[in-house]
Short mmCIF file of C-alpha atoms in Angstrom, two decimals:
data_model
loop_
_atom_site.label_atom_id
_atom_site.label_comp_id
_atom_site.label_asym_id
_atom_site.label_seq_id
_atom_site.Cartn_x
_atom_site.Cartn_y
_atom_site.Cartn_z
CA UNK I 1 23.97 -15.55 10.26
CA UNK I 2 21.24 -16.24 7.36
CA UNK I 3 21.99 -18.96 4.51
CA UNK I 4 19.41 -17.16 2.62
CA UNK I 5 19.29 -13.38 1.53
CA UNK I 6 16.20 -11.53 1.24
CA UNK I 7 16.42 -8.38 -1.64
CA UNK I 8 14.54 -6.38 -3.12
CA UNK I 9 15.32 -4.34 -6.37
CA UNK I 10 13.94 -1.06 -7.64
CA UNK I 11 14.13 0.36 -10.86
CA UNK I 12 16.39 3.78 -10.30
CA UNK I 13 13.95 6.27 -11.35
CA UNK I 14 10.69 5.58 -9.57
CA UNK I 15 9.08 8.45 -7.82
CA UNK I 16 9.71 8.17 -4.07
CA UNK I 17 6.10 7.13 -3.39
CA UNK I 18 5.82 4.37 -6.36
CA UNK I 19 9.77 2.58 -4.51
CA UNK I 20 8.12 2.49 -1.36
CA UNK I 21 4.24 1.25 -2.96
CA UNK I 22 6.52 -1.41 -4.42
CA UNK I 23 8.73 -2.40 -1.92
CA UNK I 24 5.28 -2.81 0.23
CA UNK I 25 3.82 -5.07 -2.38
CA UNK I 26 7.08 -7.23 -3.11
CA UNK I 27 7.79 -7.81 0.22
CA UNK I 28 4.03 -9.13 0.85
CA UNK I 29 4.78 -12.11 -1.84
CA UNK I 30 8.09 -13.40 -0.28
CA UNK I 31 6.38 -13.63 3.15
CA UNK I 32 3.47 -15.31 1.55
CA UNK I 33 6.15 -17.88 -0.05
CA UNK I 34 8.11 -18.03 3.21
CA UNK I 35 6.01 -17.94 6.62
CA UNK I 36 8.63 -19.05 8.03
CA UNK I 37 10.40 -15.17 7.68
CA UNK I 38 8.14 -14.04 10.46
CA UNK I 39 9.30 -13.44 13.80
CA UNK I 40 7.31 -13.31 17.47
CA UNK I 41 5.23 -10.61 18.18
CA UNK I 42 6.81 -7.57 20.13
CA UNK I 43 5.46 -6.29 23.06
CA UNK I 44 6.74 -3.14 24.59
CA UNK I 45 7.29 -2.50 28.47
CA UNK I 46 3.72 -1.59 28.67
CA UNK I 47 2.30 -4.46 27.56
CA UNK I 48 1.26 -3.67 24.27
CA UNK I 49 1.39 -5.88 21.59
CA UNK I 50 2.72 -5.00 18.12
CA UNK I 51 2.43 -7.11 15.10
CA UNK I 52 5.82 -9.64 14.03
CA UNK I 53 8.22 -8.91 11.80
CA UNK I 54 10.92 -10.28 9.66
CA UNK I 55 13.25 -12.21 11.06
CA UNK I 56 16.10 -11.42 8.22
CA UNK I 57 17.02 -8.48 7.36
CA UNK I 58 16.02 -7.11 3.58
CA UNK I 59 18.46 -5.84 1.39
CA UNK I 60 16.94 -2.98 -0.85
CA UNK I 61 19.16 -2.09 -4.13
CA UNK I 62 18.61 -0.09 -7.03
CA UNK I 63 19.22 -0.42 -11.01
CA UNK I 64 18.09 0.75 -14.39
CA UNK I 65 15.11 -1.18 -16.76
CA UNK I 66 17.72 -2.93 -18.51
CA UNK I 67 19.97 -4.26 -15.76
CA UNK I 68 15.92 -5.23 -13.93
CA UNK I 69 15.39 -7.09 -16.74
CA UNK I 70 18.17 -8.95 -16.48
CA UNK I 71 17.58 -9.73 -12.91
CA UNK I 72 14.73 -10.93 -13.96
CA UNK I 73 15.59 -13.56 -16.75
CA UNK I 74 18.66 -14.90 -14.35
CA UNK I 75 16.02 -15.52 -11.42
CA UNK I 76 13.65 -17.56 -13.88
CA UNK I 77 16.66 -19.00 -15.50
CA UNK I 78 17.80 -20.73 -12.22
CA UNK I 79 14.62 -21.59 -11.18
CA UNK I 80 13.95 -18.65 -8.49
CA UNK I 81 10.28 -17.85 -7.96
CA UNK I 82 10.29 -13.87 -7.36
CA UNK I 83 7.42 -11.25 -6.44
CA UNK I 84 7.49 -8.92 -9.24
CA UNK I 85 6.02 -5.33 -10.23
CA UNK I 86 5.51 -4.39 -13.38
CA UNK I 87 5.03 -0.49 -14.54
CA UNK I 88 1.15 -1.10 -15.96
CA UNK I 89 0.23 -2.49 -12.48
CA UNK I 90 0.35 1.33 -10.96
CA UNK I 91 -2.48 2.22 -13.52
CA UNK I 92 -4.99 -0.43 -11.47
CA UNK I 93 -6.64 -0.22 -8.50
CA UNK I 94 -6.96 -3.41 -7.00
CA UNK I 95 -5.32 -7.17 -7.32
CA UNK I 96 -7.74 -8.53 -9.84
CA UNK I 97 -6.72 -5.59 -12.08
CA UNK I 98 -3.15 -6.02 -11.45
CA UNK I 99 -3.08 -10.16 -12.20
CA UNK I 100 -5.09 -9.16 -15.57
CA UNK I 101 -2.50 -6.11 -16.37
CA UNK I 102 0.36 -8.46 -15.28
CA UNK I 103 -0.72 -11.41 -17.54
CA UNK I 104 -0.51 -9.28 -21.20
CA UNK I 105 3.44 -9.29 -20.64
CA UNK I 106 6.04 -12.10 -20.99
CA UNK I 107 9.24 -11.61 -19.84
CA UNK I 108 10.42 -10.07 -22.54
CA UNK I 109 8.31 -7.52 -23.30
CA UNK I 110 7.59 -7.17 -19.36
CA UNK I 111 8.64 -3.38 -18.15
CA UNK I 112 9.77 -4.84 -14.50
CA UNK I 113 9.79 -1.91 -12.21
CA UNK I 114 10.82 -3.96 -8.99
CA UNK I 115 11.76 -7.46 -8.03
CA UNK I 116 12.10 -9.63 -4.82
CA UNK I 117 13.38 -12.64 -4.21
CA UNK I 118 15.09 -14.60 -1.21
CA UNK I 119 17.10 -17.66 -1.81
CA UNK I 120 20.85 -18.81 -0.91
CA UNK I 121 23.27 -16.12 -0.36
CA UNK I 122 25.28 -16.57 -3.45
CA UNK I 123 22.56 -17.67 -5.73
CA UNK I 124 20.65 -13.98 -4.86
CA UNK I 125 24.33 -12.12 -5.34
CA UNK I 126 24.50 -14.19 -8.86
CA UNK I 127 21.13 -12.50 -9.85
CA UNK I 128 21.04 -9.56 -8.48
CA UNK I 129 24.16 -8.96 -10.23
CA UNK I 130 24.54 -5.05 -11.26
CA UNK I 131 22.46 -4.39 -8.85
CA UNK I 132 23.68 -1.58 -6.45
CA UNK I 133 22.74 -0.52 -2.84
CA UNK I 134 19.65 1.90 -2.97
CA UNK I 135 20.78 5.06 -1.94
#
């Protein structure tokens, strides 16, 4: 139905809270990259209006640091541009503090905690590669 695929991955381990902070935040950058993900408004039978929402539906997976970290390097590798969260970022308290936290890492050194992305269907499956369905 989609050419594209929308995911998001977690690292395994996170807290319950800290998936679903994350998740929050990641999905915020790839509707600021793609507008074009956001649906009509919904009203119900009363007449109340609710706000849009995705059009696609997101694919939320799991993996460990290492196999994150891969994800990572493959996505800038082929050119991808991703949200990303990085484990210092849920010591700040606001986005100035996060952009100055998230700026003393390259991606090598970077401890990526989650990652979204949404491209072609094969491309994401390419990346996202070890990558399993979150539980």
């Amino acid at each position: 139905m989609f050419a594209t695929k929308f995911a998001i991955v977690l690292q395994d381990d996170l807290p319950v809270w800290q998936k679903l902070n994350v998740t929050a935040f990641l999905t915020s950058g790839i509707v600021a990259q793609y507008s074009d993900i956001i649906g009509k408004p919904y009203r119900d039978r009363a007449g109340n209006i609710y706000n849009p929402l995705s059009i696609q539906p997101v694919i939320v997976l799991s993996a460990d640091r290492p196999t994150l970290s891969a994800i990572h390097r493959r996505a800038l590798e082929r050119g991808v541009t991703t949200s990303l969260y990085v484990d210092e970022m849920f010591s700040t308290g606001h986005d100035a503090a996060n952009r100055a936290v998230f700026a003393e890492f390259a991606p090598d050194d970077a401890k990526v905690v989650g990652i979204a992305l949404r491209a072609e269907k094969k491309l994401v499956d390419k990346i996202t590669k070890g990558a399993r369905m979150h539980p």
